[in-house]
XYZ file of N, CA and C in Angstrom:
831
model
N -16.863 19.365 49.027
C -16.010 20.080 48.083
C -14.740 19.270 47.845
N -14.394 19.059 46.588
C -13.256 18.204 46.252
C -11.937 18.891 46.563
N -11.042 18.113 47.185
C -9.712 18.637 47.493
C -8.832 18.537 46.258
N -8.139 19.574 45.921
C -7.261 19.591 44.755
C -5.840 19.822 45.216
N -4.938 18.958 44.723
C -3.534 19.118 45.060
C -2.970 20.365 44.384
N -2.011 20.973 45.015
C -1.349 22.130 44.430
C -0.202 21.664 43.545
N -0.204 22.139 42.317
C 0.880 21.777 41.394
C 2.185 22.404 41.841
N 3.279 21.678 41.561
C 4.591 22.222 41.888
C 4.845 23.468 41.044
N 5.326 24.538 41.658
C 5.539 25.773 40.878
C 6.598 25.593 39.812
N 6.379 26.218 38.682
C 7.350 26.160 37.609
C 8.474 27.149 37.860
N 9.339 27.262 36.885
C 10.469 28.188 37.048
C 10.497 29.172 35.886
N 9.294 29.691 35.581
C 9.222 30.621 34.468
C 10.056 31.877 34.694
N 10.241 32.268 35.983
C 11.011 33.480 36.253
C 12.469 33.215 36.569
N 12.890 31.919 36.496
C 14.276 31.593 36.844
C 15.268 32.293 35.927
N 14.969 32.286 34.626
C 15.885 32.916 33.677
C 16.004 34.413 33.961
N 14.856 35.011 34.284
C 14.875 36.439 34.598
C 15.735 36.715 35.829
N 15.631 35.843 36.843
C 16.442 36.019 38.050
C 17.926 35.837 37.751
N 18.253 34.870 36.883
C 19.653 34.653 36.510
C 20.211 35.873 35.802
N 19.431 36.413 34.850
C 19.869 37.600 34.106
C 20.089 38.772 35.068
N 19.142 38.915 36.017
C 19.260 40.007 36.992
C 20.509 39.828 37.858
N 20.779 38.576 38.274
C 21.952 38.309 39.099
C 23.241 38.599 38.355
N 23.300 38.177 37.060
C 24.499 38.444 36.260
C 24.730 39.936 36.113
N 23.648 40.680 35.909
C 23.776 42.135 35.733
C 24.270 42.803 37.022
N 23.725 42.319 38.168
C 24.100 42.934 39.443
C 25.548 42.639 39.816
N 26.015 41.395 39.570
C 27.358 41.015 40.017
C 28.416 41.146 38.921
N 28.002 41.172 37.680
C 28.993 41.242 36.601
C 28.897 42.483 35.756
N 27.812 43.188 35.921
C 27.642 44.397 35.145
C 27.144 44.104 33.733
N 27.074 45.182 32.949
C 26.548 45.078 31.586
C 27.384 44.166 30.696
N 28.739 44.193 30.756
C 29.529 43.306 29.881
C 29.210 41.834 30.100
N 29.090 41.432 31.372
C 28.781 40.035 31.670
C 27.394 39.669 31.154
N 26.464 40.614 31.288
C 25.099 40.368 30.811
C 25.081 40.174 29.303
N 25.800 41.050 28.586
C 25.835 40.930 27.124
C 26.492 39.621 26.687
N 27.536 39.213 27.418
C 28.186 37.938 27.088
C 27.229 36.757 27.277
N 26.479 36.840 28.389
C 25.524 35.758 28.664
C 24.428 35.693 27.601
N 23.874 36.868 27.256
C 22.833 36.906 26.228
C 23.378 36.459 24.876
N 24.651 36.811 24.612
C 25.273 36.375 23.360
C 25.406 34.869 23.299
N 25.763 34.282 24.468
C 25.867 32.815 24.513
C 24.506 32.169 24.278
N 23.465 32.762 24.874
C 22.115 32.220 24.661
C 21.722 32.302 23.196
N 21.979 33.434 22.574
C 21.642 33.614 21.166
C 22.425 32.646 20.293
N 23.715 32.501 20.589
C 24.555 31.578 19.821
C 24.052 30.143 19.962
N 23.696 29.772 21.188
C 23.196 28.412 21.419
C 21.906 28.155 20.656
N 20.999 29.166 20.668
C 19.731 29.009 19.954
C 19.956 28.877 18.450
N 20.854 29.734 17.913
C 21.155 29.673 16.481
C 21.814 28.341 16.113
N 22.683 27.866 16.991
C 23.351 26.585 16.740
C 22.327 25.450 16.646
N 21.375 25.442 17.573
C 20.350 24.400 17.564
C 19.500 24.480 16.302
N 19.168 25.693 15.878
C 18.355 25.868 14.668
C 19.102 25.342 13.449
N 20.360 25.763 13.294
C 21.130 25.340 12.123
C 21.464 23.851 12.176
N 21.673 23.329 13.388
C 21.926 21.892 13.522
C 20.696 21.096 13.105
N 19.516 21.596 13.478
C 18.274 20.925 13.073
C 18.091 20.953 11.565
N 18.380 22.108 10.961
C 18.269 22.232 9.502
C 19.246 21.296 8.814
N 20.481 21.233 9.322
C 21.496 20.364 8.735
C 21.104 18.890 8.857
N 20.559 18.520 10.028
C 20.137 17.131 10.237
C 19.003 16.772 9.281
N 18.059 17.710 9.122
C 16.933 17.462 8.212
C 17.420 17.320 6.772
N 18.329 18.202 6.358
C 18.873 18.138 5.003
C 19.637 16.832 4.788
N 20.421 16.444 5.821
C 21.191 15.218 5.709
C 20.302 13.991 5.569
N 19.231 13.945 6.359
C 18.307 12.807 6.283
C 17.593 12.787 4.938
N 17.185 13.963 4.456
C 16.510 14.052 3.154
C 17.432 13.586 2.037
N 18.683 13.998 2.108
C 19.674 13.572 1.105
C 19.849 12.057 1.143
N 19.934 11.501 2.344
C 20.095 10.056 2.514
C 18.917 9.298 1.902
N 17.694 9.768 2.182
C 16.494 9.099 1.666
C 16.459 9.165 0.146
N 16.719 10.355 -0.417
C 16.683 10.508 -1.870
C 17.749 9.641 -2.546
N 18.902 9.518 -1.903
C 19.983 8.690 -2.444
C 19.553 7.225 -2.470
N 18.945 6.767 -1.391
C 18.481 5.381 -1.321
C 17.377 5.107 -2.338
N 16.479 6.086 -2.514
C 15.403 5.938 -3.493
C 15.980 5.822 -4.899
N 16.930 6.697 -5.216
C 17.556 6.684 -6.542
C 18.281 5.370 -6.798
N 19.007 4.882 -5.794
C 19.735 3.616 -5.948
C 18.772 2.458 -6.179
N 17.659 2.461 -5.435
C 16.694 1.370 -5.595
C 16.042 1.414 -6.972
N 15.628 2.592 -7.406
C 14.988 2.715 -8.724
C 15.911 2.220 -9.837
N 17.201 2.557 -9.738
C 18.158 2.143 -10.764
C 18.370 0.633 -10.763
N 18.117 -0.008 -9.621
C 18.328 -1.454 -9.525
C 17.152 -2.252 -10.082
N 16.042 -1.578 -10.398
C 14.840 -2.253 -10.872
C 14.600 -1.963 -12.356
N 13.760 -2.798 -12.964
C 13.424 -2.602 -14.375
C 12.455 -1.424 -14.510
N 12.410 -0.874 -15.704
C 11.478 0.217 -15.974
C 10.036 -0.249 -15.804
N 9.769 -1.513 -16.209
C 8.420 -2.062 -16.070
C 8.012 -2.141 -14.598
N 8.934 -2.572 -13.749
C 8.648 -2.661 -12.318
C 8.344 -1.285 -11.741
N 9.179 -0.303 -12.023
C 8.989 1.036 -11.480
C 7.691 1.670 -11.971
N 7.395 1.477 -13.241
C 6.157 2.018 -13.796
C 4.944 1.337 -13.183
N 5.026 0.033 -12.977
C 3.916 -0.730 -12.386
C 3.596 -0.214 -10.986
N 4.617 -0.067 -10.147
C 4.395 0.384 -8.769
C 3.922 1.835 -8.751
N 4.501 2.662 -9.613
C 4.076 4.070 -9.705
C 2.581 4.160 -10.015
N 2.127 3.408 -11.006
C 0.717 3.453 -11.377
C -0.151 2.824 -10.293
N 0.330 1.741 -9.678
C -0.424 1.104 -8.603
C -0.675 2.083 -7.462
N 0.354 2.779 -7.010
C 0.216 3.731 -5.900
C -0.746 4.852 -6.274
N -0.613 5.388 -7.471
C -1.494 6.485 -7.890
C -2.942 6.032 -8.008
N -3.157 4.830 -8.491
C -4.524 4.301 -8.589
C -5.115 4.102 -7.198
N -4.321 3.576 -6.268
C -4.802 3.379 -4.900
C -5.155 4.710 -4.237
N -4.339 5.725 -4.458
C -4.624 7.044 -3.877
C -5.899 7.632 -4.480
N -6.075 7.477 -5.780
C -7.285 8.009 -6.422
C -8.538 7.299 -5.903
N -8.424 6.004 -5.614
C -9.555 5.286 -5.029
C -9.848 5.837 -3.633
N -8.797 6.095 -2.869
C -8.970 6.637 -1.517
C -9.591 8.031 -1.545
N -9.382 8.755 -2.632
C -9.890 10.127 -2.743
C -11.345 10.192 -3.188
N -12.006 9.048 -3.290
C -13.383 9.036 -3.786
C -14.315 9.864 -2.905
N -14.008 9.925 -1.587
C -14.851 10.714 -0.681
C -14.350 12.142 -0.505
N -13.376 12.537 -1.342
C -12.897 13.909 -1.320
C -11.673 14.157 -0.474
N -11.230 13.162 0.287
C -10.037 13.339 1.121
C -9.363 11.991 1.326
N -8.079 12.063 1.667
C -7.322 10.855 1.984
C -6.871 10.966 3.427
N -7.306 10.048 4.265
C -6.975 10.101 5.680
C -5.611 9.471 5.946
N -5.065 9.774 7.105
C -3.791 9.164 7.513
C -3.936 7.646 7.606
N -5.116 7.181 8.043
C -5.342 5.742 8.148
C -5.250 5.073 6.772
N -5.731 5.764 5.731
C -5.695 5.191 4.387
C -4.268 5.116 3.840
N -3.484 6.174 4.053
C -2.093 6.128 3.594
C -1.286 5.122 4.407
N -1.600 5.002 5.708
C -0.927 3.993 6.526
C -1.246 2.588 6.037
N -2.502 2.389 5.602
C -2.902 1.069 5.095
C -2.109 0.712 3.836
N -1.866 1.701 2.975
C -1.084 1.451 1.758
C 0.359 1.129 2.122
N 0.930 1.902 3.043
C 2.302 1.634 3.495
C 2.426 0.249 4.113
N 1.473 -0.101 4.980
C 1.508 -1.395 5.646
C 1.318 -2.541 4.658
N 0.552 -2.294 3.601
C 0.367 -3.309 2.578
C 1.703 -3.645 1.916
N 2.453 -2.620 1.538
C 3.754 -2.860 0.913
C 4.721 -3.513 1.903
N 4.628 -3.127 3.165
C 5.540 -3.670 4.165
C 5.190 -5.107 4.540
N 3.907 -5.376 4.779
C 3.497 -6.683 5.284
C 3.193 -7.696 4.184
N 2.519 -7.248 3.129
C 2.119 -8.180 2.072
C 3.199 -8.403 1.032
N 3.920 -7.340 0.680
C 4.968 -7.469 -0.335
C 6.362 -7.537 0.276
N 6.430 -7.453 1.625
C 7.702 -7.596 2.343
C 8.749 -6.573 1.880
N 8.344 -5.321 1.731
C 9.273 -4.285 1.302
C 10.238 -3.934 2.431
N 11.496 -3.689 2.052
C 12.521 -3.261 2.999
C 12.343 -1.774 3.302
N 13.167 -1.256 4.218
C 13.069 0.155 4.580
C 13.359 1.062 3.386
N 14.371 0.707 2.589
C 14.690 1.513 1.405
C 13.543 1.511 0.412
N 12.901 0.366 0.237
C 11.745 0.288 -0.660
C 10.581 1.116 -0.125
N 10.416 1.101 1.203
C 9.331 1.882 1.800
C 9.583 3.378 1.673
N 10.857 3.808 1.711
C 11.180 5.210 1.434
C 10.633 5.589 0.056
N 10.850 4.711 -0.895
C 10.401 4.943 -2.274
C 8.881 5.017 -2.347
N 8.201 4.075 -1.697
C 6.737 4.053 -1.708
C 6.166 5.323 -1.080
N 6.745 5.741 0.044
C 6.261 6.961 0.700
C 6.446 8.182 -0.200
N 7.544 8.194 -0.953
C 7.776 9.293 -1.895
C 6.741 9.251 -3.021
N 6.395 8.055 -3.480
C 5.373 7.915 -4.513
C 4.013 8.359 -3.997
N 3.711 8.011 -2.754
C 2.437 8.417 -2.152
C 2.360 9.938 -2.049
N 3.452 10.552 -1.627
C 3.497 12.017 -1.533
C 3.231 12.654 -2.888
N 3.859 12.119 -3.938
C 3.633 12.651 -5.279
C 2.216 12.413 -5.752
N 1.654 11.241 -5.419
C 0.286 10.920 -5.834
C -0.726 11.845 -5.169
N -0.483 12.203 -3.917
C -1.395 13.105 -3.202
C -1.390 14.503 -3.820
N -0.267 14.883 -4.405
C -0.149 16.207 -5.013
C -0.557 16.211 -6.492
N -0.715 15.030 -7.068
C -1.001 14.927 -8.497
C -2.421 15.386 -8.822
N -2.547 16.084 -9.937
C -3.869 16.529 -10.411
C -4.374 15.652 -11.555
N -3.594 14.629 -11.907
C -4.009 13.700 -12.972
C -5.156 12.853 -12.449
N -6.184 12.634 -13.283
C -7.346 11.875 -12.813
C -7.131 10.369 -12.943
N -8.016 9.616 -12.325
C -7.907 8.161 -12.295
C -7.961 7.560 -13.696
N -8.828 8.078 -14.537
C -8.971 7.535 -15.888
C -7.656 7.589 -16.662
N -6.902 8.654 -16.472
C -5.625 8.789 -17.185
C -4.623 7.739 -16.734
N -4.573 7.492 -15.420
C -3.668 6.465 -14.910
C -4.075 5.080 -15.413
N -5.374 4.821 -15.428
C -5.846 3.519 -15.889
C -5.580 3.330 -17.381
N -5.761 4.386 -18.143
C -5.498 4.310 -19.570
C -4.018 4.014 -19.828
N -3.152 4.683 -19.079
C -1.719 4.438 -19.232
C -1.374 3.002 -18.862
N -1.989 2.512 -17.789
C -1.729 1.126 -17.374
C -2.192 0.149 -18.455
N -3.356 0.393 -18.988
C -3.919 -0.494 -20.014
C -3.054 -0.519 -21.260
N -2.481 0.620 -21.609
C -1.663 0.716 -22.818
C -0.280 0.093 -22.640
N 0.207 0.038 -21.397
C 1.583 -0.391 -21.166
C 1.727 -1.806 -20.625
N 0.633 -2.398 -20.151
C 0.741 -3.716 -19.545
C -0.276 -4.684 -20.147
N 0.181 -5.923 -20.302
C -0.663 -6.969 -20.881
C -1.711 -7.425 -19.862
N -2.464 -8.445 -20.233
C -3.590 -8.896 -19.406
C -3.127 -9.427 -18.048
N -2.049 -10.201 -18.033
C -1.600 -10.829 -16.788
C -1.236 -9.796 -15.718
N -0.447 -8.758 -16.045
C -0.201 -7.710 -15.038
C -1.466 -7.000 -14.582
N -2.454 -6.920 -15.459
C -3.722 -6.289 -15.061
C -4.404 -7.119 -13.977
N -4.331 -8.443 -14.114
C -4.901 -9.308 -13.086
C -4.187 -9.112 -11.754
N -2.865 -9.003 -11.809
C -2.099 -8.785 -10.587
C -2.479 -7.434 -9.968
N -2.664 -6.412 -10.808
C -3.090 -5.106 -10.311
C -4.411 -5.228 -9.559
N -5.373 -5.951 -10.137
C -6.676 -6.097 -9.492
C -6.545 -6.856 -8.171
N -5.704 -7.876 -8.138
C -5.453 -8.598 -6.885
C -4.965 -7.633 -5.810
N -4.018 -6.791 -6.176
C -3.423 -5.865 -5.213
C -4.407 -4.786 -4.789
N -5.197 -4.285 -5.727
C -6.192 -3.258 -5.397
C -7.196 -3.808 -4.386
N -7.670 -5.037 -4.614
C -8.617 -5.649 -3.672
C -7.951 -5.905 -2.320
N -6.686 -6.334 -2.343
C -5.979 -6.565 -1.082
C -5.936 -5.308 -0.235
N -5.553 -4.191 -0.861
C -5.456 -2.933 -0.124
C -6.830 -2.459 0.316
N -7.806 -2.596 -0.559
C -9.169 -2.153 -0.245
C -9.685 -2.836 1.014
N -9.423 -4.133 1.122
C -9.962 -4.888 2.255
C -9.027 -4.919 3.459
N -7.997 -4.074 3.463
C -7.262 -3.848 4.712
C -8.061 -2.920 5.621
N -9.036 -2.213 5.041
C -9.908 -1.344 5.828
C -10.968 -2.174 6.541
N -11.386 -1.707 7.709
C -12.426 -2.411 8.464
C -13.765 -2.349 7.751
N -13.980 -1.264 7.028
C -15.258 -1.101 6.317
C -14.999 -0.633 4.895
N -15.559 -1.356 3.949
C -15.452 -0.992 2.529
C -16.815 -0.501 2.063
N -16.867 0.726 1.556
C -18.141 1.296 1.134
C -18.574 0.732 -0.216
N -19.863 0.841 -0.491
C -20.384 0.388 -1.784
C -19.772 1.195 -2.924
N -19.531 2.477 -2.666
C -18.943 3.329 -3.702
C -17.529 2.866 -4.048
N -16.734 2.515 -3.018
C -15.374 2.027 -3.255
C -15.397 0.704 -4.015
N -16.289 -0.180 -3.600
C -16.383 -1.493 -4.245
C -16.808 -1.352 -5.704
N -17.759 -0.464 -5.965
C -18.209 -0.262 -7.335
C -17.116 0.363 -8.191
N -16.328 1.260 -7.594
C -15.228 1.866 -8.337
C -14.213 0.807 -8.751
N -13.896 -0.105 -7.840
C -12.936 -1.159 -8.171
C -13.491 -2.067 -9.264
N -14.767 -2.363 -9.199
C -15.394 -3.171 -10.256
C -15.315 -2.455 -11.600
N -15.551 -1.164 -11.580
C -15.459 -0.378 -12.819
C -14.037 -0.389 -13.375
N -13.052 -0.358 -12.470
C -11.657 -0.437 -12.900
C -11.409 -1.761 -13.602
N -11.915 -2.849 -13.019
C -11.756 -4.165 -13.628
C -12.383 -4.228 -15.011
N -13.561 -3.655 -15.153
C -14.231 -3.647 -16.452
C -13.455 -2.813 -17.462
N -12.928 -1.675 -17.011
C -12.151 -0.821 -17.908
C -10.893 -1.532 -18.387
N -10.277 -2.300 -17.503
C -9.075 -3.046 -17.869
C -9.405 -4.339 -18.620
N -10.705 -4.538 -18.881
C -11.191 -5.677 -19.659
C -10.906 -7.017 -18.981
N -11.006 -7.016 -17.648
C -10.904 -8.263 -16.896
C -12.231 -9.008 -17.078
N -12.159 -10.295 -17.384
C -13.384 -11.051 -17.620
C -14.215 -11.114 -16.340
N -15.520 -11.291 -16.514
C -16.441 -11.254 -15.375
C -16.121 -12.343 -14.361
N -15.824 -13.562 -14.829
C -15.595 -14.644 -13.867
C -14.271 -14.465 -13.137
N -13.273 -13.872 -13.795
C -11.994 -13.625 -13.117
C -12.127 -12.515 -12.077
N -12.900 -11.486 -12.415
C -13.127 -10.403 -11.463
C -13.934 -10.913 -10.272
N -14.908 -11.778 -10.553
C -15.721 -12.357 -9.482
C -14.865 -13.221 -8.554
N -13.921 -13.959 -9.141
C -13.040 -14.815 -8.337
C -12.161 -13.984 -7.412
N -11.614 -12.884 -7.933
C -10.752 -12.030 -7.115
C -11.553 -11.373 -5.991
N -12.722 -10.833 -6.343
C -13.524 -10.128 -5.341
C -13.990 -11.069 -4.245
N -14.417 -12.262 -4.624
C -14.919 -13.215 -3.635
C -13.851 -13.563 -2.618
N -12.627 -13.718 -3.091
C -11.522 -14.082 -2.202
C -11.360 -13.071 -1.074
N -11.424 -11.787 -1.370
C -11.181 -10.759 -0.364
C -12.468 -10.310 0.333
N -13.571 -10.328 -0.389
C -14.822 -9.888 0.208
C -15.308 -10.858 1.266
N -15.122 -12.155 1.005
C -15.587 -13.171 1.948
C -14.458 -13.791 2.761
N -13.262 -13.259 2.574
C -12.152 -13.724 3.392
C -11.734 -15.139 3.129
N -11.643 -15.540 1.853
C -11.287 -16.914 1.524
C -9.794 -17.134 1.640
N -9.334 -17.236 2.853
C -7.924 -17.539 3.091
C -7.884 -18.605 4.175
N -7.257 -19.726 3.884
C -7.194 -20.815 4.847
C -8.541 -21.470 4.989
N -9.103 -21.464 6.180
C -10.378 -22.123 6.412
C -11.513 -21.360 5.752
N -12.576 -22.076 5.482
C -13.737 -21.455 4.844
C -14.363 -20.438 5.784
N -14.969 -19.430 5.191
C -15.627 -18.399 5.982
C -16.848 -18.988 6.682
N -17.241 -18.431 7.846
C -18.400 -18.953 8.571
C -19.644 -18.980 7.688
N -20.374 -20.082 7.753
C -21.605 -20.194 6.984
C -21.421 -20.612 5.546
N -20.197 -20.852 5.109
C -19.935 -21.236 3.729
C -19.144 -22.531 3.733
N -19.548 -23.485 2.901
C -18.853 -24.768 2.839
C -17.662 -24.629 1.894
N -16.706 -25.525 2.031
C -15.506 -25.477 1.204
C -15.827 -25.525 -0.279
N -16.821 -26.317 -0.644
C -17.156 -26.463 -2.061
C -17.504 -25.123 -2.679
N -18.318 -24.326 -2.002
C -18.674 -22.994 -2.505
C -17.421 -22.129 -2.638
N -16.561 -22.218 -1.640
C -15.351 -21.406 -1.636
C -14.474 -21.724 -2.835
N -14.324 -22.996 -3.149
C -13.443 -23.377 -4.244
C -14.043 -23.057 -5.611
N -15.359 -23.160 -5.723
C -15.993 -22.697 -6.963
C -15.721 -21.207 -7.174
N -15.871 -20.434 -6.094
C -15.655 -18.993 -6.184
C -14.207 -18.676 -6.544
N -13.263 -19.468 -6.026
C -11.855 -19.248 -6.335
C -11.599 -19.326 -7.831
N -12.348 -20.185 -8.509
C -12.222 -20.333 -9.963
C -13.170 -19.415 -10.720
N -13.903 -18.586 -9.987
C -14.815 -17.644 -10.632
C -16.083 -18.273 -11.127
N -16.458 -19.419 -10.548
C -17.624 -20.165 -11.005
C -18.725 -20.149 -9.953
N -19.940 -20.385 -10.417
C -21.063 -20.521 -9.503
C -21.102 -21.952 -8.986
N -21.606 -22.119 -7.777
C -21.700 -23.454 -7.202
C -22.546 -24.356 -8.091
N -22.032 -25.571 -8.333
C -22.770 -26.506 -9.173
C -22.301 -26.552 -10.608
N -21.266 -25.773 -10.948
C -20.727 -25.817 -12.308
C -20.203 -27.219 -12.611
N -20.242 -27.592 -13.879
C -19.806 -28.933 -14.272
C -18.291 -29.057 -14.194
N -17.817 -30.320 -14.256
C -16.374 -30.527 -14.188
C -15.681 -29.961 -15.421
N -16.354 -30.005 -16.560
C -15.774 -29.404 -17.765
C -15.577 -27.903 -17.578
N -16.526 -27.263 -16.926
C -16.402 -25.832 -16.642
C -15.266 -25.579 -15.637
N -15.154 -26.464 -14.670
C -14.070 -26.350 -13.685
C -12.718 -26.453 -14.367
N -12.562 -27.464 -15.230
C -11.288 -27.651 -15.941
C -10.969 -26.459 -16.822
N -11.978 -25.961 -17.524
C -11.770 -24.840 -18.428
C -11.343 -23.591 -17.660
N -12.030 -23.303 -16.547
C -11.694 -22.121 -15.747
C -10.301 -22.254 -15.149
N -9.975 -23.442 -14.677
C -8.657 -23.670 -14.073
C -7.544 -23.462 -15.094
N -7.720 -23.995 -16.289
C -6.685 -23.861 -17.323
C -6.480 -22.402 -17.717
N -7.591 -21.690 -17.891
C -7.486 -20.284 -18.290
C -6.788 -19.452 -17.214
N -7.211 -19.650 -15.957
C -6.613 -18.869 -14.872
C -5.157 -19.258 -14.647
N -4.847 -20.536 -14.788
C -3.465 -20.998 -14.584
C -2.527 -20.372 -15.607
N -3.003 -20.260 -16.836
C -2.174 -19.645 -17.870
C -1.946 -18.161 -17.591
N -2.978 -17.499 -17.116
C -2.887 -16.051 -16.917
C -2.136 -15.675 -15.648
N -2.172 -16.559 -14.648
C -1.481 -16.266 -13.399
C -0.125 -16.954 -13.296
N 0.357 -17.494 -14.399
C 1.650 -18.155 -14.350
C 2.720 -17.133 -13.961
N 3.524 -17.448 -12.941
C 4.527 -16.479 -12.451
C 5.468 -15.949 -13.523
N 5.789 -16.751 -14.526
C 6.724 -16.308 -15.569
C 6.171 -15.141 -16.376
N 4.843 -15.006 -16.391
C 4.233 -13.945 -17.188
C 4.293 -12.582 -16.514
N 4.637 -12.578 -15.229
C 4.754 -11.296 -14.522
C 6.130 -11.148 -13.887
N 7.059 -12.014 -14.260
C 8.402 -11.961 -13.687
C 9.102 -10.640 -13.936
N 8.784 -9.986 -15.076
C 9.436 -8.716 -15.404
C 8.997 -7.581 -14.492
N 7.934 -7.803 -13.712
C 7.453 -6.765 -12.804
C 8.234 -6.732 -11.496
N 8.997 -7.786 -11.218
C 9.754 -7.848 -9.969
C 9.399 -9.075 -9.162
N 10.297 -9.456 -8.276
C 10.119 -10.675 -7.489
C 8.871 -10.622 -6.614
N 8.554 -9.445 -6.055
C 7.416 -9.376 -5.150
C 6.101 -9.680 -5.859
N 5.995 -9.269 -7.128
C 4.759 -9.521 -7.868
C 4.736 -10.932 -8.453
N 5.903 -11.476 -8.680
C 5.986 -12.882 -9.076
C 5.476 -13.769 -7.939
N 5.785 -13.389 -6.700
C 5.314 -14.147 -5.550
C 3.794 -14.050 -5.394
N 3.224 -12.894 -5.750
C 1.765 -12.747 -5.722
C 1.135 -13.752 -6.668
N 1.708 -13.881 -7.862
C 1.209 -14.846 -8.838
C 1.384 -16.279 -8.338
N 2.495 -16.546 -7.680
C 2.733 -17.887 -7.150
C 1.697 -18.253 -6.091
N 1.357 -17.299 -5.234
C 0.343 -17.547 -4.212
C -1.019 -17.799 -4.849
N -1.310 -17.045 -5.903
C -2.568 -17.243 -6.607
C -2.609 -18.626 -7.253
N -1.492 -19.067 -7.818
C -1.431 -20.394 -8.429
C -1.683 -21.476 -7.386
N -1.161 -21.308 -6.180
C -1.398 -22.283 -5.115
C -2.888 -22.377 -4.795
N -3.557 -21.228 -4.733
C -4.990 -21.207 -4.448
C -5.774 -21.908 -5.552
N -5.392 -21.656 -6.799
C -6.069 -22.305 -7.933
C -5.867 -23.810 -7.899
N -4.660 -24.237 -7.581
C -4.365 -25.671 -7.539
C -5.164 -26.370 -6.449
N -5.243 -25.729 -5.278
C -6.006 -26.316 -4.170
C -7.482 -26.430 -4.543
N -8.019 -25.372 -5.150
C -9.433 -25.386 -5.546
C -9.699 -26.467 -6.587
N -8.816 -26.571 -7.573
C -9.011 -27.553 -8.640
C -8.929 -28.981 -8.094
N -7.945 -29.240 -7.252
C -7.787 -30.587 -6.697
C -8.991 -30.972 -5.843
N -9.521 -30.006 -5.095
C -10.696 -30.290 -4.263
C -11.902 -30.661 -5.128
N -12.144 -29.852 -6.158
C -13.316 -30.101 -7.009
C -13.128 -31.331 -7.898
N -11.902 -31.615 -8.276
C -11.642 -32.799 -9.112
C -12.009 -34.064 -8.336
N -11.701 -34.089 -7.053
C -12.045 -35.250 -6.230
C -13.547 -35.440 -6.134
N -14.272 -34.320 -6.194
C -15.729 -34.406 -6.114
C -16.317 -35.146 -7.322
N -15.686 -34.919 -8.480
C -16.225 -35.498 -9.726
C -15.601 -36.837 -10.076
N -14.581 -37.269 -9.358
C -13.920 -38.533 -9.700
C -14.069 -39.559 -8.596
């Protein structure tokens, strides 16, 4: 038979004993004073908690307002639509888990290097997106009407980035993102280039089982074995569309996304150019 240690006794009756002692030695007036102090202390803690919560909420809203005013309307609209589109993608299975919202927050923090004030804003946008009854098609239509082709490419880059922060991406999620790309009229080879980068992990060294040549063709949205003329044509088209100046109005963080994409295109082009020369 297993020996079990005895837990140390609690003091659930200590307060009762104190009240009894006060009543016996101080009488009813002392007891009422003591109970009044307890009630006052409890009320003070409640109101102090409410005041602290209100103060923090006011501080956050003030910081959000200041940040929004410091940015362009295009930037604010871009991020607003991006967050809502990401939430709608997460809702494909009927619910949004804490892990999914954390992934979106971490994406803005780690990939876009958002400060604490910016993250306050993103969390507020996520909260609004979770409560929104507007469907995905409406958000996509608004994005298509308000942003040119280059910002659409950046949107797709970001959507794929967030999607692949998850350990497992379902076929339904992947197909939804592809449908978004088609709706935004992203060309097939550009969509293929973006998807390949995140689906096969084309960052730094080549993925296991894949040679660099395949990786660089995919970066340009081409099939392995494409001619040098096709390589040059794809590189020129993508370079024009991902030029940082074309998305500068969206904010510095998205300009940096374009700059990183340009670096990848340049590396791929230089690698393949050496093959043909």
